Structure formats: structure tokens, C-alpha cells
Coordinates of C-alpha atoms and ligand atoms in Angstrom, one line a residue:
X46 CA 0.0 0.0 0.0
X47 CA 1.6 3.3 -1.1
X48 CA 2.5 5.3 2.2
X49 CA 0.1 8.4 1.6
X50 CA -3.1 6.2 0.8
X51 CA -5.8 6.9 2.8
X52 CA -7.5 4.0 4.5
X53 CA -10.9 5.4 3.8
X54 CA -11.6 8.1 2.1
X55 CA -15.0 10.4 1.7
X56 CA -15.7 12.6 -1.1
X57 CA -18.4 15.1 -1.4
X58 CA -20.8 12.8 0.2
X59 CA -24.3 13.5 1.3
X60 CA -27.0 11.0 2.5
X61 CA -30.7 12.1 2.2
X62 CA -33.4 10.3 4.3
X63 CA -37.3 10.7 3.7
X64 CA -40.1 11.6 6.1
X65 CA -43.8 12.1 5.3
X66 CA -42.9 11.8 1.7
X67 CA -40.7 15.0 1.5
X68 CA -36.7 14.2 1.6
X69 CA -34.3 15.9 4.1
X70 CA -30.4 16.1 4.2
X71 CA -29.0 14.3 7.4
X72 CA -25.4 14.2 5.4
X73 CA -24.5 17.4 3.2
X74 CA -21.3 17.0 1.2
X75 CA -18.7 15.7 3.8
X76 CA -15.0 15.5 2.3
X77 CA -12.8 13.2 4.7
X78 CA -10.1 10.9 5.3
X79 CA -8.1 9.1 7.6
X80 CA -5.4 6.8 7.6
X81 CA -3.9 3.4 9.2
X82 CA -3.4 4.0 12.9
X83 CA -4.8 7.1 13.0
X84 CA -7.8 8.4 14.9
X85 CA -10.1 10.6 13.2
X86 CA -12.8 12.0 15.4
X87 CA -16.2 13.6 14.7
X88 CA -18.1 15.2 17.2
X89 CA -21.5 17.2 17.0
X90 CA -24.8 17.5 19.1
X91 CA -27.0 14.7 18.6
X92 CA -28.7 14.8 15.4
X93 CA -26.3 16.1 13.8
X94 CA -25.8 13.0 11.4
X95 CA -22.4 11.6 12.6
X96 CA -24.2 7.8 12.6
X97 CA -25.5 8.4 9.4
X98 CA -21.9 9.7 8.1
X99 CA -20.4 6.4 9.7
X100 CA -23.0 4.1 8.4
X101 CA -22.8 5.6 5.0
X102 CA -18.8 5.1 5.5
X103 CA -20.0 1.4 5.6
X104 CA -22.5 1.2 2.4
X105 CA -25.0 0.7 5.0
X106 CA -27.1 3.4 4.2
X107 CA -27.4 4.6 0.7
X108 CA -25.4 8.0 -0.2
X109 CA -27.3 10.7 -2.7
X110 CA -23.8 12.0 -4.1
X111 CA -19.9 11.4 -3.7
X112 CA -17.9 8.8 -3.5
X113 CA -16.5 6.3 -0.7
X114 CA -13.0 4.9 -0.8
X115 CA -11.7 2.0 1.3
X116 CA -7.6 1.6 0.5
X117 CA -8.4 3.2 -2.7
X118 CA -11.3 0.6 -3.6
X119 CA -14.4 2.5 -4.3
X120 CA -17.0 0.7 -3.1
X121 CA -19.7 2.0 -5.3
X122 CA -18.3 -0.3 -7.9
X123 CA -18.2 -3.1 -5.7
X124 CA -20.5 -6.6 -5.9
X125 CA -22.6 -7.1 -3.6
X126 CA -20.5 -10.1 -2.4
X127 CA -17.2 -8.2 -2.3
X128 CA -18.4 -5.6 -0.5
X129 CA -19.6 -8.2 2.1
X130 CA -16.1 -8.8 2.4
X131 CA -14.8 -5.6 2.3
X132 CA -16.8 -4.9 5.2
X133 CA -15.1 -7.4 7.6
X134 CA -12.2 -4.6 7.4
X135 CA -14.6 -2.0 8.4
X136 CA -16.2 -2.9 12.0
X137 CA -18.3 -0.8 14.4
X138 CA -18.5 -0.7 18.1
X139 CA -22.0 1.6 19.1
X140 CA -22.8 3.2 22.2
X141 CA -25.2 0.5 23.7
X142 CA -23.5 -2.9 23.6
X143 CA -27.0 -5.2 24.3
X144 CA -28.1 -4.1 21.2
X145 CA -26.0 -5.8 19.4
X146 CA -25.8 -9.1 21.7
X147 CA -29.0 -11.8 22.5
X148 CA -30.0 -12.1 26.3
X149 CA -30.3 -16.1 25.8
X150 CA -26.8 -16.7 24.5
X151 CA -23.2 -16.7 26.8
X152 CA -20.5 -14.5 25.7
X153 CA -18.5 -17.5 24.4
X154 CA -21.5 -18.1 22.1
X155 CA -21.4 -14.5 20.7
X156 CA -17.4 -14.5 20.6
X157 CA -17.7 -18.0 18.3
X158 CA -20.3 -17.2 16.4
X159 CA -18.4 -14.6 14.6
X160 CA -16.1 -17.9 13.4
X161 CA -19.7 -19.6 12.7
X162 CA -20.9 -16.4 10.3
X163 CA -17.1 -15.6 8.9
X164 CA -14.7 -18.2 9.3
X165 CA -16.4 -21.8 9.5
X166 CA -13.7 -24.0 8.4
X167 CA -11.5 -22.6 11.4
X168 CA -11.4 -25.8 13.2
X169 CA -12.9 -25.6 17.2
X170 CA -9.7 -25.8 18.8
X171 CA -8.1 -22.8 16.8
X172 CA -11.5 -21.1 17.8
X173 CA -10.7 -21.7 21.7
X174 CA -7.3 -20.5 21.1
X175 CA -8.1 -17.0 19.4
X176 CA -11.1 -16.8 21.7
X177 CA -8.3 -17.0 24.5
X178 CA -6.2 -14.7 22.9
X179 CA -8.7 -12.1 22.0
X180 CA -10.0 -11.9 25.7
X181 CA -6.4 -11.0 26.7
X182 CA -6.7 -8.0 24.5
X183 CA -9.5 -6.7 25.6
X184 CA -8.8 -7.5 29.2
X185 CA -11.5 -9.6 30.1
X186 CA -10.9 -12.8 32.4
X187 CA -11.9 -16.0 30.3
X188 CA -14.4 -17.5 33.2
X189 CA -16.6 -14.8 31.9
X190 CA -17.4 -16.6 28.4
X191 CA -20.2 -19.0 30.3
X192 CA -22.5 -15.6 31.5
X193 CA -25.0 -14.1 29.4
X194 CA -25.6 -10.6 28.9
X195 CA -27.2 -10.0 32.0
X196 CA -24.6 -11.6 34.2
X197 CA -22.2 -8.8 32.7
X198 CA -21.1 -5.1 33.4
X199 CA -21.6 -2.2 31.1
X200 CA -17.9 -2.1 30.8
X201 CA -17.6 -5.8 30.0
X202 CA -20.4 -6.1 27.6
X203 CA -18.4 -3.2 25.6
X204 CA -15.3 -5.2 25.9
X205 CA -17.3 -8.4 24.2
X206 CA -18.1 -6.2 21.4
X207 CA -14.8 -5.1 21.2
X208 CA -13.9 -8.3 21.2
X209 CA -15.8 -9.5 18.9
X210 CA -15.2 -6.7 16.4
X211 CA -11.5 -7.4 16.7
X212 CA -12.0 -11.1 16.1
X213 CA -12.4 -10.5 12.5
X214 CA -8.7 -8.6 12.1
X215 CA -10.3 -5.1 11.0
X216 CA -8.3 -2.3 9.3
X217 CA -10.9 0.2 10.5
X218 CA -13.1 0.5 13.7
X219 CA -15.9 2.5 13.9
X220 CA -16.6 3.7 17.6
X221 CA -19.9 5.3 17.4
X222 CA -20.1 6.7 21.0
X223 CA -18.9 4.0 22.4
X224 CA -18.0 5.7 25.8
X225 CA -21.5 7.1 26.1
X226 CA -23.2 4.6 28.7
X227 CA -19.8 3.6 30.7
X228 CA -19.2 5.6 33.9
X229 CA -15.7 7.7 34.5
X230 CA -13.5 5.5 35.1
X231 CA -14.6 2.8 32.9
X232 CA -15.1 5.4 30.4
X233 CA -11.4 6.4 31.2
X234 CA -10.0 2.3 31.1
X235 CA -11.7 1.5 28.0
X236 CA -9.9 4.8 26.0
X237 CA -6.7 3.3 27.6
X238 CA -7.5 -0.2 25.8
X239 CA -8.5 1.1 22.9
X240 CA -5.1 3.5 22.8
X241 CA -3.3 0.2 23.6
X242 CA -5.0 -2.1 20.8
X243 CA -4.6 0.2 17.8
X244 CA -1.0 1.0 18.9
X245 CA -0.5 -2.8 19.0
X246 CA -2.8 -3.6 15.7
X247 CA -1.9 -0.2 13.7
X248 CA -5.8 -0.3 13.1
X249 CA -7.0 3.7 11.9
X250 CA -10.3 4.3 14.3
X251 CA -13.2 6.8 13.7
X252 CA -14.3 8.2 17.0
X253 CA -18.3 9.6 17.2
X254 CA -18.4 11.3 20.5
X255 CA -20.5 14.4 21.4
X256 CA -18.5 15.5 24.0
X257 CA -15.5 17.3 22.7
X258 CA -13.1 16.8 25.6
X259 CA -13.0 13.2 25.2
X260 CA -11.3 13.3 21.9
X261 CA -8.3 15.0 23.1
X262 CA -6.9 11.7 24.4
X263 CA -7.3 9.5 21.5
X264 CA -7.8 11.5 17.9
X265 CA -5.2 13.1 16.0
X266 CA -7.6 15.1 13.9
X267 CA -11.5 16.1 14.4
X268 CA -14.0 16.8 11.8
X269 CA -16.8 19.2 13.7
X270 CA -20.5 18.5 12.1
X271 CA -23.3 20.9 12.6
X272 CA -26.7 19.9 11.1
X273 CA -25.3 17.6 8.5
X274 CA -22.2 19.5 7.2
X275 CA -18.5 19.4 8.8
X276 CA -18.2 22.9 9.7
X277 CA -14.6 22.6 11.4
X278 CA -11.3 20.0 9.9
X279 CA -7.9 20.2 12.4
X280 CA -5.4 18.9 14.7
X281 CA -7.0 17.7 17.9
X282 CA -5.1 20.8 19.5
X283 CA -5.1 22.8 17.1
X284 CA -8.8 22.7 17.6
X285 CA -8.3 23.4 21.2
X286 CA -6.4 26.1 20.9
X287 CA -7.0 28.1 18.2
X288 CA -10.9 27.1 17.3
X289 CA -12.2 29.2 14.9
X290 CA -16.0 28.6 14.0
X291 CA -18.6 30.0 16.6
X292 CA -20.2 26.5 17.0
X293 CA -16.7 24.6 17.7
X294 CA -16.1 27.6 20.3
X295 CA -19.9 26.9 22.3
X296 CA -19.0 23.1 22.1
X297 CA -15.0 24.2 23.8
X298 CA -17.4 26.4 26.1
X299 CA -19.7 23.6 27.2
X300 CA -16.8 21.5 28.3
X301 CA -17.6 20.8 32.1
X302 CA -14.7 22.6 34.6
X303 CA -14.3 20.4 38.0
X304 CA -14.1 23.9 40.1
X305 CA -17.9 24.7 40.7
X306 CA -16.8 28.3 41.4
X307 CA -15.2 28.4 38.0
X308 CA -17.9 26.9 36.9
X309 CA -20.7 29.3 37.7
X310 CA -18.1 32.7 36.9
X311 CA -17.8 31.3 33.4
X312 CA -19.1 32.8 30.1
X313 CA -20.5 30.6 27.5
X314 CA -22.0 30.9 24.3
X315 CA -25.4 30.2 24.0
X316 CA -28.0 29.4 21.4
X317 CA -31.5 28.4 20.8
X318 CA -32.2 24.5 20.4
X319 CA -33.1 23.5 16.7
X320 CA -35.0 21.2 15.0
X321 CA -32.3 18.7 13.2
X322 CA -34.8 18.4 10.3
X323 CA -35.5 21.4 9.4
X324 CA -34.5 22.0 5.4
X325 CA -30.9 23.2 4.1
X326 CA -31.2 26.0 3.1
X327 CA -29.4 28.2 1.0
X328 CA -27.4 30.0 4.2
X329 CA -25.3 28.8 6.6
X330 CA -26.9 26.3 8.5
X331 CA -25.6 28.0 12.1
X332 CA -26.4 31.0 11.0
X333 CA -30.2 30.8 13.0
X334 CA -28.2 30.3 16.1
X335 CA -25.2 32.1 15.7
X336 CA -24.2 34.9 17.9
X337 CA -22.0 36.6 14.9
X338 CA -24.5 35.9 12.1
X339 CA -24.7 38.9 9.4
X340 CA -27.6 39.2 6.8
X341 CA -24.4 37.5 4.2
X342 CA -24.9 34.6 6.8
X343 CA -28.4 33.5 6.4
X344 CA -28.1 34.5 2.1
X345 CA -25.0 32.1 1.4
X346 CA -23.4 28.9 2.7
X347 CA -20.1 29.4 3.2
X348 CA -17.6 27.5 1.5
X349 CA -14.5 25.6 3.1
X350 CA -11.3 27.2 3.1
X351 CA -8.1 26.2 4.7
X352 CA -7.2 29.0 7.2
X353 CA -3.9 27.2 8.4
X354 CA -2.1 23.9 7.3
X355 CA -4.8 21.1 7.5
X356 CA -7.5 23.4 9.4
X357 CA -10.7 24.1 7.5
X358 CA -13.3 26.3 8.6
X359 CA -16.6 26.3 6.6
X360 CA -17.6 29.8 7.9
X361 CA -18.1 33.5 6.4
X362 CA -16.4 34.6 9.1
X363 CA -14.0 32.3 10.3
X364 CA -12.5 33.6 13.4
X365 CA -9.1 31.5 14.6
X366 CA -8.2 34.9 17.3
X367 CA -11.1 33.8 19.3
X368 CA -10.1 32.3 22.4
X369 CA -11.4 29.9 24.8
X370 CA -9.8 30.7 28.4
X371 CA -9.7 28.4 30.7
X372 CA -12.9 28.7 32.7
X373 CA -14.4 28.6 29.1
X374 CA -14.9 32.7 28.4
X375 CA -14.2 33.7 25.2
X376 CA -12.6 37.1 23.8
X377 CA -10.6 37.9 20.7
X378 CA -6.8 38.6 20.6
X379 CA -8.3 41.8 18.8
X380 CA -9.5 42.7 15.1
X381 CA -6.1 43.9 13.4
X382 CA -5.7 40.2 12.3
X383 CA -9.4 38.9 12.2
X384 CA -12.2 39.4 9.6
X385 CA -15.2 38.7 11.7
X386 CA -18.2 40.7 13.5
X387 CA -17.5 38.8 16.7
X388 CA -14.0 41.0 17.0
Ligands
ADP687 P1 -26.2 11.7 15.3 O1 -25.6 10.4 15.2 O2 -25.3 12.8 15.1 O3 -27.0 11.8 16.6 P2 -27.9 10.7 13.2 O4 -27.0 10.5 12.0 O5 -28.4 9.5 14.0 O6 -27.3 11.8 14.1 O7 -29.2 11.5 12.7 C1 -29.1 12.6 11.8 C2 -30.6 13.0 11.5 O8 -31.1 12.0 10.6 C3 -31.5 13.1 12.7 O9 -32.4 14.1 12.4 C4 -32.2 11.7 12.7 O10 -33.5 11.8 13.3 C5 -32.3 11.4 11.2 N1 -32.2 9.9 10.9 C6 -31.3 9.1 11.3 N2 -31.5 7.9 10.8 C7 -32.7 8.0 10.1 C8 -33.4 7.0 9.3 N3 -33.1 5.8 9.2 N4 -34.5 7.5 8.7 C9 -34.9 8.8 8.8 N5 -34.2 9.7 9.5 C10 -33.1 9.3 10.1
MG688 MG1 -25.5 8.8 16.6

């Protein structure tokens, strides 16, 4: 594989879904790509369409336009049957694990029935053997392989699906919020064994997540997506630091700051709640709840442009000298360097 090919690639992508017989845009026109032992995360509010970008990313759900590219393959020209084994590259962890396993079966069951669906001439003891080895990864203590779901923690029923996932040798996880329903320091052990497998496996992860601060320990990059459309592209601290579209800033703001004092003293940005399916329309699709919108705002969407090496900002206004203080204020380094009505 040349060194610079992506492991997935999207292109222009957008995924349309259809309610009451009138079509809405859950996916507008997403351009990204990551590569082998990277971490690319996305992060939005909910509704914002980051499952429907990751299951699009699988061919699960149909794309409108653009193009998906798995090591260069583009899977629109794929068979049916080769995309089925495409796929087993591509797995996906979600946020709930029980939806994915059946109450009346053990954890051994659902750890060799992946051999069962994928691998059936793998003889039983070889099964036993990567069963073994796989629960090592993931840190799970074999006895557990004879209790059924219920007989599990949240944090070990996410380490099954890991598992599981991992059983097949994918290139790429999908980790659609998978931190969501674990408590702190689960939350905080299961980050460390995921850092630890993909360092060990050189797999490339996507990260969903809708809480920003999370990302910081695992991503190299972060795609921002607001109502469909990735609004903000950079380095995880690049993003940090020098954030420069009003809705990354609010989501820097919302981080939560263990000092209650802090806390209550601090300034965020605020904005009306919205209804994800509302239309695109032919503005910005912030611009309804932006605190720096003009009247150029809510005529034109703006396009992407590259305001540093690798940072794209899709905003008329795109404002990289607004900073986030600790204690979450915000306040501009000042307008001599920065074109937007915030300054
Ligand atoms: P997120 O993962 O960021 O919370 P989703 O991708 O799940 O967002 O959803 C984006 C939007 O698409 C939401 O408004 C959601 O209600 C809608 N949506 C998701 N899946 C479907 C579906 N299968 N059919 C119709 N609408 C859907
Ligand atoms: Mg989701």
C-alpha cells in the first residue's frame, strides 16, 4: 500500500433520508479521510448526522452523491459479495453494547459465532485459542465466556463487542459513542485499551463522540459536524487552541470545569435549540443560532477554506483569534488580524 493512501476516504458525500414523503439532508457534502493507525474524530450534538456519516462510510445506508474509498477501492463499484467482504475490514462498536448481543446466549457463544458467520472452516480448537487470545486483548478474564448478557457489566459487555469486532482482524473500527453509557473511570480504562490495541494492531479508528473533551486523548484530527455539514477540519489541539468557527467555540465552552466556582463565573456561548430536520437552506446552517451571524450569513453557505495547514473552517467569518480561556470565556486577541463581526 503506497504510504500516503488513505484507508478510507470520503468525497463530497451527502446522505438524504425521507419523512412524510418530502426528503431531508441528514449528510450534506462531507469530504474526509483518515489513515492506518490514525484516529479521526467527529463530534456534533445529537442529530447532527455523525451515525448516518459512519454508516454511509459502511454502504449501510445509501449515499445521494460522492464517493466512498476504502484503501483506494471505491465501493460504489463493488458486488454485492465483495463488499460483504470488504466490510469485515470495516467494523463498528456503538454506544449500547446489548443491542448488538442476544440475552439467551453466553459470551463464548457471541465470541464464536463470529467464526460460525465468517470463518467456519476454522477448526474448534483454533476457535478456543483466538477466543483466548482475543479476551487478553481486551482485558477480560476468560471464566466470563459462560455468562450471558445480563450476568455482565456495562464495561464488559463493551469489551465483548470489542472483542468481537476485533475477532475479524479489521483495518478500520468505527466507535460510534462507544464511551457514552460507561461511567468515568470505565469510560477512562476503555480509551486506555483502545489507545493500547490500535497502537498494538496499527488499526486507523473513527471516534463519534458528542463531547468534545474526550477526543483529546485518542484523535489526531476532528471533523466538527453541525446539522449535516462538517463545519470545522484540524489537529485535535489545534482545535483546542485556536478554534475558529462560533459552534466549535460553544462546544470548547460547554466542556464541564471540576471547580464549581469556575464553573458558575464562566461565560459561554449560548444558542437556541433546533429542530435537526428542518430544510438546508441556502445560508449557513448555524447562521439561525449564531451569535455573529450577518444578513451575508443567512443569504449564502459558506464555502471551506483552509485558514492554516490542514484546518478548514466552513464559515463567512471564520475567526481563529477567538479564544477559549480556561474557565471557558471567550474574547478575541483583537480585530487587526481577524475578519469577523464577533472582533
Ligand atoms: P447523530 O448520530 O449525530 O445523533 P444521526 O445520524 O443519527 O445523528 O441522525 C441525523 C438525522 O437523521 C437526525 O435528524 C435523525 O433523526 C435522522 N435519521 C437518522 N436515521 C434515520 C433514518 N433511518 N430515517 C430517517 N431519518 C433518520
Ligand atoms: Mg448517533
Amino acid at each position: 500500500m503506497a504510504e500516503d493512501l488513505p484507508l478510507f476516504e470520503l468525497k463530497n458525500v451527502s446522505v438524504d433520508y425521507f419523512l412524510s414523503g418530502k426528503s431531508y439532508r441528514a449528510v450534506h457534502n462531507v469530504n474526509l479521510k483518515g489513515h492506518q493507525g490514525e484516529t479521526v474524530g467527529i463530534v456534533g450534538e445529537s442529530g447532527s448526522g455523525k451515525s448516518s456519516l459512519a454508516r454511509a462510510l459502511l454502504m449501510l445506508e445509501p449515499i445521494s452523491s460522492g464517493s466512498i474509498f476504502f484503501q483506494g477501492t471505491d465501493l460504489q463499484e463493488l458486488s454485492s459479495s465483495n463488499l460483504r467482504k470488504l466490510r469485515k475490514h470495516m467494523q463498528v462498536i456503538f454506544q449500547d453494547p446489548d443491542a448488538s448481543l442476544n440475552p439467551r446466549r453466553t459470551a463464548g457463544w457471541h465470541l464464536d459465532e463470529v467464526f460460525s458467520i465468517h470463518f467456519s472452516q476454522v477448526p474448534s480448537q483454533k476457535r478456543e485459542e483466538l477466543i483466548v487470545q482475543v479476551l487478553h486483548t481486551v482485558n477480560l478474564d476468560q471464566t466470563l465466556v459462560s455468562r450471558y448478557p445480563f450476568e455482565l457489566s456495562g464495561g464488559q459487555k463493551q469489551r465483548l463487542a470489542i472483542a468481537r469486532a476485533l475477532l475479524l482482524s479489521p483495518k478500520l473500527l468505527i466507535l460510534d459513542e462507544p464511551l457514552s453509557s460507561l461511567d468515568a473511570q470505565l469510560r477512562k480504562s476503555t480509551l486506555n485499551l483502545l489507545k493500547t490495541i490500535q497502537e498494538e494492531e496499527g488499526l486507523g479508528y473513527i471516534f463519534i463522540t458528542h463531547d468534545l473533551s474526550t477526543l483529546g486523548a485518542i484523535a489526531q484530527k476532528v471533523a466538527v459536524m453541525y446539522r449535516g455539514s462538517v463545519v470545522e477540519l484540524a489537529r485535535v489541539h489545534e482545535l483546542y487552541s485556536d478554534a475558529a468557527h462560533p459552534y466549535t467555540i460553544a462546544l470548547l465552552s460547554c466542556i464541564p470545569i471540576p471547580d464549581p466556582q469556575a464553573e458558575r463565573a464562566r461565560k459561554t456561548l449560548t444558542f437556541p435549540q433546533h429542530s435537526p430536520i428542518l430544510p438546508v437552506g441556502t445560508g449557513c446552517p448555524f447562521a439561525h443560532r449564531c451569535p455573529y451571524a450577518t444578513a451575508v450569513c443567512k443569504q449564502s453557505c459558506p464555502p471551506t477554506q483552509e485558514i492554516s495547514s490542514g484546518h478548514f473552517v466552513a464559515c463567512h467569518y471564520p475567526c481563529p483569534n477567538l479564544i477559549v480561556r480556561q474557565g471557558g470565556s471567550v474574547s478575541s486577541s483583537g480585530p487587526q488580524n481577524c475578519i469577523g463581526p464577533g472582533c
